[in-house]
């Protein structure tokens, strides 16, 4: 099973001491299907690593639920700064199946100053790698949305995320892809006409 440190080591050289501090700084948490971490006030971190499970990052704007991203086993979840700044009370991480995740709290209250500095360094390393992975996913998604027609884009999504159809509904998938719900329903049912 992949650990976030395996990914972090691709970006940074870690001494054994740094790796130990990083492991010690990580916290594990388990969520049930349907649970959410929502609102800027309750988000103690902007990045999570899913050990196993599935999640979507979403927000509500104008009364509509919008899906920003999905993440599955052994992937990072990253909450965008823009999303948190513009929709702080509505942005959420929703768990689509029972999920185990690791995170580093970016709030370092109640820790002595020396430990706080270590925790901040480890939290920034974790966050930076999560951000790098997020940027890579966004690039791929942007590229696919530019070169693919709706059926190809849908096929890319269900191929790229093999568990997607098992855990997300078609409305969430449509929102993620920037397609109408009706278009995704027609593609999914085989009734899409160009």
CSV table of C-alpha atoms in Angstrom, one decimal:
chain,number,residue,atom,x,y,z
A,1,UNK,CA,0.0,0.0,0.0
A,2,UNK,CA,1.3,3.4,-1.0
A,3,UNK,CA,2.0,6.0,1.7
A,4,UNK,CA,2.1,9.7,1.1
A,5,UNK,CA,5.8,9.7,2.1
A,6,UNK,CA,6.5,7.6,-1.0
A,7,UNK,CA,5.1,10.5,-3.2
A,8,UNK,CA,6.8,13.2,-1.1
A,9,UNK,CA,10.2,11.4,-1.7
A,10,UNK,CA,9.7,12.0,-5.4
A,11,UNK,CA,9.8,15.7,-4.8
A,12,UNK,CA,12.1,16.1,-1.8
A,13,UNK,CA,15.1,14.5,-0.3
A,14,UNK,CA,14.2,13.3,3.2
A,15,UNK,CA,16.7,12.5,5.9
A,16,UNK,CA,15.7,9.6,8.2
A,17,UNK,CA,15.0,12.3,10.9
A,18,UNK,CA,12.8,14.3,8.6
A,19,UNK,CA,10.9,11.2,7.5
A,20,UNK,CA,10.3,10.3,11.1
A,21,UNK,CA,9.1,13.8,12.0
A,22,UNK,CA,6.8,13.7,9.0
A,23,UNK,CA,5.4,10.3,9.9
A,24,UNK,CA,4.9,11.6,13.5
A,25,UNK,CA,3.1,14.7,12.3
A,26,UNK,CA,0.5,12.7,10.3
A,27,UNK,CA,-2.9,11.9,11.8
A,28,UNK,CA,-5.2,9.2,10.6
A,29,UNK,CA,-8.9,9.5,10.5
A,30,UNK,CA,-11.8,7.3,9.3
A,31,UNK,CA,-15.0,8.6,7.7
A,32,UNK,CA,-18.2,6.8,6.9
A,33,UNK,CA,-20.0,7.1,3.5
A,34,UNK,CA,-21.9,10.4,3.4
A,35,UNK,CA,-19.8,12.1,6.0
A,36,UNK,CA,-18.4,15.6,5.2
A,37,UNK,CA,-15.8,17.9,6.4
A,38,UNK,CA,-17.3,21.3,5.7
A,39,UNK,CA,-16.9,24.9,6.2
A,40,UNK,CA,-13.5,26.7,6.4
A,41,UNK,CA,-13.7,26.8,10.2
A,42,UNK,CA,-13.8,23.0,10.5
A,43,UNK,CA,-11.1,22.3,7.9
A,44,UNK,CA,-7.9,21.9,9.9
A,45,UNK,CA,-5.9,21.1,6.8
A,46,UNK,CA,-6.1,21.9,3.1
A,47,UNK,CA,-4.7,18.6,2.0
A,48,UNK,CA,-5.5,15.0,2.8
A,49,UNK,CA,-4.1,11.6,1.5
A,50,UNK,CA,-6.7,8.9,1.0
A,51,UNK,CA,-5.3,5.6,2.1
A,52,UNK,CA,-8.4,3.8,0.9
A,53,UNK,CA,-11.8,5.1,-0.1
A,54,UNK,CA,-13.3,7.9,-2.2
A,55,UNK,CA,-14.0,11.6,-1.8
A,56,UNK,CA,-15.2,14.6,-3.7
A,57,UNK,CA,-14.4,18.2,-3.2
A,58,UNK,CA,-17.5,20.3,-3.7
A,59,UNK,CA,-19.1,23.7,-2.9
A,60,UNK,CA,-22.5,25.3,-3.2
A,61,UNK,CA,-22.9,28.5,-5.2
A,62,UNK,CA,-26.2,30.0,-6.3
A,63,UNK,CA,-28.0,27.1,-4.6
A,64,UNK,CA,-26.3,24.5,-6.8
A,65,UNK,CA,-23.9,21.8,-5.8
A,66,UNK,CA,-20.6,21.9,-7.8
A,67,UNK,CA,-18.0,19.1,-7.9
A,68,UNK,CA,-14.5,20.4,-8.1
A,69,UNK,CA,-12.6,17.1,-7.9
A,70,UNK,CA,-12.6,13.5,-7.0
A,71,UNK,CA,-9.9,11.5,-5.2
A,72,UNK,CA,-9.6,7.7,-4.6
A,73,UNK,CA,-7.3,5.2,-3.1
A,74,UNK,CA,-3.7,6.4,-2.6
A,75,UNK,CA,-4.4,9.9,-3.9
A,76,UNK,CA,-4.2,13.4,-2.4
A,77,UNK,CA,-7.2,15.6,-1.9
A,78,UNK,CA,-6.4,19.3,-2.2
A,79,UNK,CA,-8.7,22.2,-1.3
A,80,UNK,CA,-8.1,25.2,-3.6
A,81,UNK,CA,-7.2,28.5,-2.0
A,82,UNK,CA,-9.7,30.2,-4.3
A,83,UNK,CA,-12.5,27.9,-3.4
A,84,UNK,CA,-11.8,28.4,0.3
A,85,UNK,CA,-11.6,32.2,-0.1
A,86,UNK,CA,-14.7,32.6,-2.2
A,87,UNK,CA,-17.0,29.9,-0.7
A,88,UNK,CA,-15.5,29.4,2.8
A,89,UNK,CA,-18.7,28.2,4.4
A,90,UNK,CA,-20.0,25.9,1.6
A,91,UNK,CA,-16.8,24.1,0.5
A,92,UNK,CA,-16.6,20.5,1.7
A,93,UNK,CA,-14.9,17.2,1.3
A,94,UNK,CA,-17.7,14.6,1.0
A,95,UNK,CA,-16.8,10.9,1.5
A,96,UNK,CA,-18.4,8.6,-1.1
A,97,UNK,CA,-17.6,5.4,0.6
A,98,UNK,CA,-15.9,4.4,3.9
A,99,UNK,CA,-12.6,6.3,3.8
A,100,UNK,CA,-9.3,6.2,5.7
A,101,UNK,CA,-7.1,9.2,5.3
A,102,UNK,CA,-3.9,10.8,6.6
A,103,UNK,CA,-3.4,14.5,7.1
A,104,UNK,CA,-1.3,17.0,8.8
A,105,UNK,CA,-3.1,19.7,10.7
A,106,UNK,CA,-2.0,23.1,9.6
A,107,UNK,CA,-3.2,24.7,12.8
A,108,UNK,CA,-0.4,24.5,15.3
A,109,UNK,CA,-2.0,26.0,18.4
A,110,UNK,CA,-1.2,24.6,21.8
A,111,UNK,CA,2.2,23.4,20.7
A,112,UNK,CA,5.5,24.9,22.0
A,113,UNK,CA,7.3,27.1,19.5
A,114,UNK,CA,10.0,24.7,18.5
A,115,UNK,CA,7.6,21.9,17.8
A,116,UNK,CA,5.3,24.3,16.0
A,117,UNK,CA,8.1,25.3,13.6
A,118,UNK,CA,8.8,21.6,12.9
A,119,UNK,CA,5.1,20.9,12.4
A,120,UNK,CA,4.7,23.9,10.1
A,121,UNK,CA,7.7,22.7,8.0
A,122,UNK,CA,6.2,19.2,7.7
A,123,UNK,CA,2.7,20.5,7.0
A,124,UNK,CA,4.1,22.7,4.2
A,125,UNK,CA,6.0,19.8,2.7
A,126,UNK,CA,2.8,17.7,2.8
A,127,UNK,CA,0.7,20.5,1.4
A,128,UNK,CA,3.2,21.3,-1.4
A,129,UNK,CA,3.2,17.8,-2.7
A,130,UNK,CA,-0.5,17.6,-2.5
A,131,UNK,CA,-0.6,20.8,-4.5
A,132,UNK,CA,1.8,19.5,-7.1
A,133,UNK,CA,-0.4,16.4,-7.6
A,134,UNK,CA,-3.5,18.6,-7.7
A,135,UNK,CA,-1.9,20.7,-10.5
A,136,UNK,CA,-1.0,17.6,-12.4
A,137,UNK,CA,-4.6,16.4,-12.2
A,138,UNK,CA,-5.9,19.9,-13.2
A,139,UNK,CA,-3.6,19.9,-16.3
A,140,UNK,CA,-4.8,16.5,-17.4
A,141,UNK,CA,-8.4,17.5,-16.9
A,142,UNK,CA,-7.9,20.8,-18.8
A,143,UNK,CA,-6.2,19.1,-21.6
A,144,UNK,CA,-8.9,16.4,-21.9
A,145,UNK,CA,-11.7,19.0,-21.8
A,146,UNK,CA,-10.0,20.9,-24.7
A,147,UNK,CA,-9.4,18.0,-27.0
A,148,UNK,CA,-12.4,15.7,-26.3
A,149,UNK,CA,-16.0,15.9,-27.2
A,150,UNK,CA,-18.5,15.1,-24.5
A,151,UNK,CA,-18.6,11.2,-25.0
A,152,UNK,CA,-14.8,11.1,-25.0
A,153,UNK,CA,-14.6,13.2,-21.9
A,154,UNK,CA,-17.0,11.0,-20.1
A,155,UNK,CA,-15.0,7.9,-21.2
A,156,UNK,CA,-11.8,9.5,-20.0
A,157,UNK,CA,-13.3,10.2,-16.6
A,158,UNK,CA,-14.6,6.7,-16.0
A,159,UNK,CA,-11.3,5.2,-17.3
A,160,UNK,CA,-9.2,7.6,-15.3
A,161,UNK,CA,-11.2,6.9,-12.1
A,162,UNK,CA,-12.3,3.2,-12.3
A,163,UNK,CA,-14.5,3.5,-9.1
A,164,UNK,CA,-16.2,6.7,-10.3
A,165,UNK,CA,-19.5,5.1,-11.4
A,166,UNK,CA,-19.7,3.0,-8.3
A,167,UNK,CA,-19.5,5.9,-5.8
A,168,UNK,CA,-20.6,9.1,-7.6
A,169,UNK,CA,-23.9,9.9,-9.2
A,170,UNK,CA,-24.2,11.2,-12.8
A,171,UNK,CA,-25.1,14.7,-11.6
A,172,UNK,CA,-21.8,14.9,-9.7
A,173,UNK,CA,-19.9,13.5,-12.7
A,174,UNK,CA,-21.6,16.0,-15.0
A,175,UNK,CA,-20.6,18.9,-12.7
A,176,UNK,CA,-17.0,17.6,-12.5
A,177,UNK,CA,-16.8,17.4,-16.3
A,178,UNK,CA,-18.5,20.7,-17.0
A,179,UNK,CA,-21.3,19.0,-18.9
A,180,UNK,CA,-25.0,19.2,-18.5
A,181,UNK,CA,-26.7,16.4,-16.5
A,182,UNK,CA,-28.8,15.6,-19.5
A,183,UNK,CA,-25.8,15.1,-21.7
A,184,UNK,CA,-24.2,12.7,-19.2
A,185,UNK,CA,-27.4,10.8,-18.8
A,186,UNK,CA,-27.7,10.3,-22.6
A,187,UNK,CA,-24.0,9.3,-22.9
A,188,UNK,CA,-24.3,6.9,-20.0
A,189,UNK,CA,-27.5,5.3,-21.4
A,190,UNK,CA,-26.1,5.1,-24.9
A,191,UNK,CA,-28.6,7.5,-26.4
A,192,UNK,CA,-26.2,10.4,-27.1
A,193,UNK,CA,-26.7,11.9,-30.6
A,194,UNK,CA,-24.1,14.3,-31.9
